[in-house]
mmCIF file of C-alpha atoms in Angstrom:
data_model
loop_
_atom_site.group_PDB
_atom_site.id
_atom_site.type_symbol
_atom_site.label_atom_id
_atom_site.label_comp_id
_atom_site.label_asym_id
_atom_site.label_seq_id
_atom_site.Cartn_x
_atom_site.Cartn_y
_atom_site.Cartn_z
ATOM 1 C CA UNK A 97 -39.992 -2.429 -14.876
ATOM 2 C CA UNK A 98 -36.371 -1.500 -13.690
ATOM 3 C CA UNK A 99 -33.895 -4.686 -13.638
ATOM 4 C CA UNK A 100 -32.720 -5.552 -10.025
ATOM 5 C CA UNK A 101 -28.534 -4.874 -10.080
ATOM 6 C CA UNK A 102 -27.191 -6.607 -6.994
ATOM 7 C CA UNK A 103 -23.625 -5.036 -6.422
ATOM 8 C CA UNK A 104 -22.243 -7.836 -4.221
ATOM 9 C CA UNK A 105 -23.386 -10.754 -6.452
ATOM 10 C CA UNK A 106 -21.479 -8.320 -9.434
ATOM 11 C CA UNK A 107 -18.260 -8.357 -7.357
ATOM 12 C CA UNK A 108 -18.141 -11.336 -6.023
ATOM 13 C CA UNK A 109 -18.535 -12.742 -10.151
ATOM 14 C CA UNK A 110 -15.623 -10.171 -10.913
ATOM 15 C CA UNK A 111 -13.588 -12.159 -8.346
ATOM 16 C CA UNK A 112 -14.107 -15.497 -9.709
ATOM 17 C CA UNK A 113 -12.539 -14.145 -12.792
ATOM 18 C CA UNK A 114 -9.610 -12.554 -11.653
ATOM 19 C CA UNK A 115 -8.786 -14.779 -8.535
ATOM 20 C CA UNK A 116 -5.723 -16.774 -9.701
ATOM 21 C CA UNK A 117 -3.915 -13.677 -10.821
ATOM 22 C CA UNK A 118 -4.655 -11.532 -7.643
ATOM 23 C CA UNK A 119 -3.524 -14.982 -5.393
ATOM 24 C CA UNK A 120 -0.812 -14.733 -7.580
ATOM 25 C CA UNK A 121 0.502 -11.496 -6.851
ATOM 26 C CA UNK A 122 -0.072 -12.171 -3.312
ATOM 27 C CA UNK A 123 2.220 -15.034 -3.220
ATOM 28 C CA UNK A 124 4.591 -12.773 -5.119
ATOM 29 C CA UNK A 125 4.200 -10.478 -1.833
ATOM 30 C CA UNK A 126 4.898 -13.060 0.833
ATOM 31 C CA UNK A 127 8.242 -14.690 -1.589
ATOM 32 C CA UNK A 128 9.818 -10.942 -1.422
ATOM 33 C CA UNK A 129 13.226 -11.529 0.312
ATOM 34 C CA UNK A 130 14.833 -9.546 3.421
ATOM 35 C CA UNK A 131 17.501 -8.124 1.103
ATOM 36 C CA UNK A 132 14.522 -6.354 -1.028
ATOM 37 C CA UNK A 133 12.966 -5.013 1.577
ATOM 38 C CA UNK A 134 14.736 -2.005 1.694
ATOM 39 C CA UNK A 135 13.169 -0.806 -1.500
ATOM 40 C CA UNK A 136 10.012 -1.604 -0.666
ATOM 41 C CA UNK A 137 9.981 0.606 1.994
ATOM 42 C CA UNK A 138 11.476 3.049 -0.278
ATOM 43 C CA UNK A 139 8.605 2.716 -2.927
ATOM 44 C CA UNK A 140 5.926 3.396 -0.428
ATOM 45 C CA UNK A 141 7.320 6.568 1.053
ATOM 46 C CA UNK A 142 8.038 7.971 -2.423
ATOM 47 C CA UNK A 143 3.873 6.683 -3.261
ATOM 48 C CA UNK A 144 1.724 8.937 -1.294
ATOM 49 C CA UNK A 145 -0.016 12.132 -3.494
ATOM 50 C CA UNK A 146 2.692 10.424 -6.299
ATOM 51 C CA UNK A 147 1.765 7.807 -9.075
ATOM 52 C CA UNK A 148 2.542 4.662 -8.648
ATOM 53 C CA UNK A 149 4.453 4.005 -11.900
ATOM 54 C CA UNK A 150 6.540 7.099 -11.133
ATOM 55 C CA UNK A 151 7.549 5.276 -8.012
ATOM 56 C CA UNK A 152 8.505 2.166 -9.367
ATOM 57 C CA UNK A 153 10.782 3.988 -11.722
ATOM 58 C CA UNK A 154 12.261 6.218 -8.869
ATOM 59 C CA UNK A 155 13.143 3.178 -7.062
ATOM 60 C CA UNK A 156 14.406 1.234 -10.297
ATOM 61 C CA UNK A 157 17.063 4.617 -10.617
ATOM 62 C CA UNK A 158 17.928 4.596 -6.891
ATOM 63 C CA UNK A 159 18.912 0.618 -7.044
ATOM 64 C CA UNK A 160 20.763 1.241 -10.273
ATOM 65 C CA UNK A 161 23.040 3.374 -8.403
ATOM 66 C CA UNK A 162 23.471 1.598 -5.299
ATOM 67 C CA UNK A 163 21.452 3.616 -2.875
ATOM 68 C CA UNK A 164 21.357 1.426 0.169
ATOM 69 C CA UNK A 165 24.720 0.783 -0.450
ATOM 70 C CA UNK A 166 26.545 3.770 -1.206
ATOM 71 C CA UNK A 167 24.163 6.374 -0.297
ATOM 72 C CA UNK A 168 23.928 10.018 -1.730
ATOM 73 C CA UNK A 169 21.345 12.369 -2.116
ATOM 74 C CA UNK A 170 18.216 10.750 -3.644
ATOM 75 C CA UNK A 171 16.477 14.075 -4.619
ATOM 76 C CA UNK A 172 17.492 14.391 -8.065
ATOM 77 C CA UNK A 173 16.078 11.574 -9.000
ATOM 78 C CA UNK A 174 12.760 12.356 -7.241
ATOM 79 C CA UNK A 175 12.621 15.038 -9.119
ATOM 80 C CA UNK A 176 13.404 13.626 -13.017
ATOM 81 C CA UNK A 177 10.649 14.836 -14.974
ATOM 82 C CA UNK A 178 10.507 11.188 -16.745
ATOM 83 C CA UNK A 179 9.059 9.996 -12.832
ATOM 84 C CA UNK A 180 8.871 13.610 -11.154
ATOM 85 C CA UNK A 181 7.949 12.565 -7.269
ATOM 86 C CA UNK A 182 5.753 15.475 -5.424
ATOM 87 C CA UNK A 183 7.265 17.071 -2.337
ATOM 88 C CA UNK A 184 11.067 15.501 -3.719
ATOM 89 C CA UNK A 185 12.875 17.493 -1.155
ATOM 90 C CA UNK A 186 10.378 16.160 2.370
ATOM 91 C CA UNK A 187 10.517 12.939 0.393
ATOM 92 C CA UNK A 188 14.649 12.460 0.105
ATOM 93 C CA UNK A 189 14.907 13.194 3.416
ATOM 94 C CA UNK A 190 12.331 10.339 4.167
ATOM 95 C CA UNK A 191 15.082 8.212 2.332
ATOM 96 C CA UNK A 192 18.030 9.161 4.256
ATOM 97 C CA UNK A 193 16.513 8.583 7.360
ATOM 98 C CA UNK A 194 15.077 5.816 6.253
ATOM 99 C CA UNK A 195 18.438 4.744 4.825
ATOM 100 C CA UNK A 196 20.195 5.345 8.159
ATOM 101 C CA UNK A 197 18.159 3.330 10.130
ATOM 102 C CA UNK A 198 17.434 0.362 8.362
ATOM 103 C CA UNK A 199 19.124 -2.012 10.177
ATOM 104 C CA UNK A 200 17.062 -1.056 13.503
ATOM 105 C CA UNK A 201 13.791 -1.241 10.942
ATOM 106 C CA UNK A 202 14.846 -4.838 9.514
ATOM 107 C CA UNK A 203 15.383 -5.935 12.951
ATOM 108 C CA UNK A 204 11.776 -5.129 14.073
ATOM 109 C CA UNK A 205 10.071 -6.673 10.924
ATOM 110 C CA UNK A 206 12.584 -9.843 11.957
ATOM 111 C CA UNK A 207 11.265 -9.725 15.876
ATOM 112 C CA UNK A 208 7.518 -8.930 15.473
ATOM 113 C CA UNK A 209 4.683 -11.165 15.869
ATOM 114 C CA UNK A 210 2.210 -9.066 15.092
ATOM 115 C CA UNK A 211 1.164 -7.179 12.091
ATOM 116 C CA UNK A 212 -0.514 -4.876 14.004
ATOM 117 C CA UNK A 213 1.998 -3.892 16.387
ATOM 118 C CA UNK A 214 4.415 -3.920 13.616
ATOM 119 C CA UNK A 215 2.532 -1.298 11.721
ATOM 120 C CA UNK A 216 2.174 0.807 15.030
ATOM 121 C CA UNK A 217 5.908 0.671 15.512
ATOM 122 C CA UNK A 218 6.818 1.572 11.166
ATOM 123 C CA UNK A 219 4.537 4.426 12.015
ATOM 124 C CA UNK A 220 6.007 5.968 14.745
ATOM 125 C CA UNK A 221 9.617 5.084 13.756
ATOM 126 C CA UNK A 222 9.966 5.797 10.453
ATOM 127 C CA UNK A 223 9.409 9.369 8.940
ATOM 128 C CA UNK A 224 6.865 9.654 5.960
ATOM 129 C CA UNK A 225 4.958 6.361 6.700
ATOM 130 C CA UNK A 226 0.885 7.099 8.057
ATOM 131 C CA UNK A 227 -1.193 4.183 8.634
ATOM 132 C CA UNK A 228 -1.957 3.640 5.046
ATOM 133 C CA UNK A 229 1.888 3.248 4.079
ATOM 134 C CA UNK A 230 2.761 1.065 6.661
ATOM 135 C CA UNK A 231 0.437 -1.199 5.334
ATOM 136 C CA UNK A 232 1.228 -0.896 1.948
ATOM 137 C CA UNK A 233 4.907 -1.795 2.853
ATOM 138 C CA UNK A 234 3.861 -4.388 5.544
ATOM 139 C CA UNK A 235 1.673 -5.897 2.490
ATOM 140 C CA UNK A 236 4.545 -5.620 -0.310
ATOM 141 C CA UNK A 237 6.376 -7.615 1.790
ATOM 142 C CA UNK A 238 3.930 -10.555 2.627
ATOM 143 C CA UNK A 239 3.543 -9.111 6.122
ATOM 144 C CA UNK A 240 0.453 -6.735 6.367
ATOM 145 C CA UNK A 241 -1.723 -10.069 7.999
ATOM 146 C CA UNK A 242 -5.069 -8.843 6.648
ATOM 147 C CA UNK A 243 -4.540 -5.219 7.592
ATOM 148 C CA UNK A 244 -6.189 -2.849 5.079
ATOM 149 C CA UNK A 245 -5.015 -0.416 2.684
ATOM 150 C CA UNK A 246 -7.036 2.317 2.780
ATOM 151 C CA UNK A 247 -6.172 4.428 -0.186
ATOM 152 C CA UNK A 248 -8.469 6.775 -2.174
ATOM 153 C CA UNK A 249 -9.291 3.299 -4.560
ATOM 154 C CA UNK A 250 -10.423 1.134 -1.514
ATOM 155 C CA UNK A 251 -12.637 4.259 0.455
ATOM 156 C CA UNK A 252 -14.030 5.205 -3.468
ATOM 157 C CA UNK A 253 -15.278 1.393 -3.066
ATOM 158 C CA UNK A 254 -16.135 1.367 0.389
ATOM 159 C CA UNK A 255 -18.560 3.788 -0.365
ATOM 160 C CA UNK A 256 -20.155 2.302 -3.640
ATOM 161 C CA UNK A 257 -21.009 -0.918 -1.462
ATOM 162 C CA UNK A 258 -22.143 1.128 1.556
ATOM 163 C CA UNK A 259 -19.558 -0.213 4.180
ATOM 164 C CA UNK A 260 -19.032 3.710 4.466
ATOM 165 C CA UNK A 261 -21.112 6.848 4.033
ATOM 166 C CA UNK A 262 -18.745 9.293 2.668
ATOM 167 C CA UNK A 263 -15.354 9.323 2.092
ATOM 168 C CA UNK A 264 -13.202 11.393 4.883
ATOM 169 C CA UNK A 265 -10.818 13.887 3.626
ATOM 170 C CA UNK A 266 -8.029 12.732 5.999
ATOM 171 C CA UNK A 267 -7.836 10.401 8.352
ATOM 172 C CA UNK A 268 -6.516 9.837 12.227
ATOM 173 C CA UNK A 269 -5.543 7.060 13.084
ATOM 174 C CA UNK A 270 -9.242 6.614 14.952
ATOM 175 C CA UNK A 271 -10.675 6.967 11.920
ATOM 176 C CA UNK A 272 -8.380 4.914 10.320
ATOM 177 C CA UNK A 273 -8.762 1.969 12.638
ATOM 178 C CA UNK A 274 -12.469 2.281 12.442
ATOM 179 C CA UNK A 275 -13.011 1.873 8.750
ATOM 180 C CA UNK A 276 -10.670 -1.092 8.795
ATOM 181 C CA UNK A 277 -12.785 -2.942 10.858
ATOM 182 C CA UNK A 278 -15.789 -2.148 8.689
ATOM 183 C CA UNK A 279 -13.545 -3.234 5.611
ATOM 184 C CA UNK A 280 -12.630 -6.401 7.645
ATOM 185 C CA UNK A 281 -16.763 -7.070 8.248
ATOM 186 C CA UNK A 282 -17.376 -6.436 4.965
ATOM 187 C CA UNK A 283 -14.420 -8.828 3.588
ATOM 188 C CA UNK A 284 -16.337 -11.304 5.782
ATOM 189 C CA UNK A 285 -20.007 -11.118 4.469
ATOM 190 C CA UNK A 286 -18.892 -11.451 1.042
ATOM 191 C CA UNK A 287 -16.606 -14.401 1.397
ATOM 192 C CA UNK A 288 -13.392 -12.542 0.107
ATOM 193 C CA UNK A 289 -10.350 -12.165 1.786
ATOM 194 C CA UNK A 290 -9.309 -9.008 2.632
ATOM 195 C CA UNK A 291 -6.020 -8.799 1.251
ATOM 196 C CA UNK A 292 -7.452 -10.474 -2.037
ATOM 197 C CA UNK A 293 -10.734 -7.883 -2.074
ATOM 198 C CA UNK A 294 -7.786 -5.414 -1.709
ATOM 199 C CA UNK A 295 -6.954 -5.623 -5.183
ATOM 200 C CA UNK A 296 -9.476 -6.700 -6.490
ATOM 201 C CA UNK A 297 -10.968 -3.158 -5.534
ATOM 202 C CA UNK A 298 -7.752 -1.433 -7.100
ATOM 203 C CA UNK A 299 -7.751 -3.606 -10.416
ATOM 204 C CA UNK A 300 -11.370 -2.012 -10.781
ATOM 205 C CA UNK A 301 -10.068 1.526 -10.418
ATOM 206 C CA UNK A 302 -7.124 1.410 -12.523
ATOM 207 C CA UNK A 303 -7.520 -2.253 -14.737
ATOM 208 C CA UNK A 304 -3.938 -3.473 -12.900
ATOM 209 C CA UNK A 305 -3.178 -5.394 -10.030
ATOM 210 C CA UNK A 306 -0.375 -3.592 -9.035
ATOM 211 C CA UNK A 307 1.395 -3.648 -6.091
#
């Protein structure tokens, strides 16, 4: 006779044992100060189609030299082979505009009240950031308010649990919207938070909880 897996009573076992370090990280998010903010945002345009570890370097070179400060052309360090970042040249340009308007940016994370409309706004205001980046930012920085991250590592999982039945190959902002809710129903019938089933999901895919 074939042994009965349940999935959820698997993952919600998995969660007990790696709670305190994923509500540990997240406190890590939300004690990020203003004055690192600007690299955050920096890490999670450099991110998309990009490793993550390559980002984290990128950003380590551009704060050794100053960046926000001083400015300069970020591409070659996007493009070191030691932390190559695809599509360097779309991607420094992200930076200098980025760079250039940070002050306006800062000021909206200061004045908002909600994630939400905060993550609407970082979209439409700042080059290189979809849905999915906003949030990543918004949640590096303690701010994402239970808005989902839905990278390839959270849809993957979506669709082993059956909150989803296939995994889109890009998404609107619709569809975007749409399977966050689902994730959000989800988060709720298993008793995990979302931001905390967030990486939980990633730790599974890559064995970290990164940010």
């Amino acid at each position: 006779m074939k042994q009965y897996v349940d999935p959820l009573g698997d993952l919600r076992s998995l969660y007990e044992m790696r709670k305190v370090p994923i509500r540990s990280r997240l406190q890590e998010f939300s004690n990020v100060p203003p004055s690192a903010y600007f690299y955050e945002l920096v890490y999670c345009l450099l991110t998309p189609q990009s490793s993550a570890v390559n980002a984290d370097k990128a950003v380590q070179s551009l704060r050794s030299v100053q960046f926000q400060e001083r400015g300069g052309d970020p591409e070659s360090f996007l493009r070191n082979p030691t932390h190559y970042i695809r599509f360097h040249k779309t991607k420094s340009r992200h930076l200098l505009l980025a760079r250039e308007s940070f002050q306006t940016i800062a000021r909206a994370i200061t004045d908002a009240t909600e994630s939400s409309e905060l993550r609407d706004w970082l979209v439409m205001n700042v080059l290189g950031l979809g849905y999915k980046e906003a949030t990543h930012f918004l949640r590096n920085i303690g701010k994402n308010g239970g808005l989902a991250i839905l990278d390839r590592h959270i849809l993957r999982n979506l669709k082993r649990h059956n909150v989803i039945r296939t995994i889109p190959e890009s998404l609107s902002k619709k569809k975007y919207l749409t399977i966050e809710k689902q994730f959000m129903k989800f988060s709720v019938r298993i008793g995990i938070p979302l931001d905390e089933l967030d990486l939980l999901f990633w730790s599974m895919e890559t064995g970290e909880i990164r940010k």
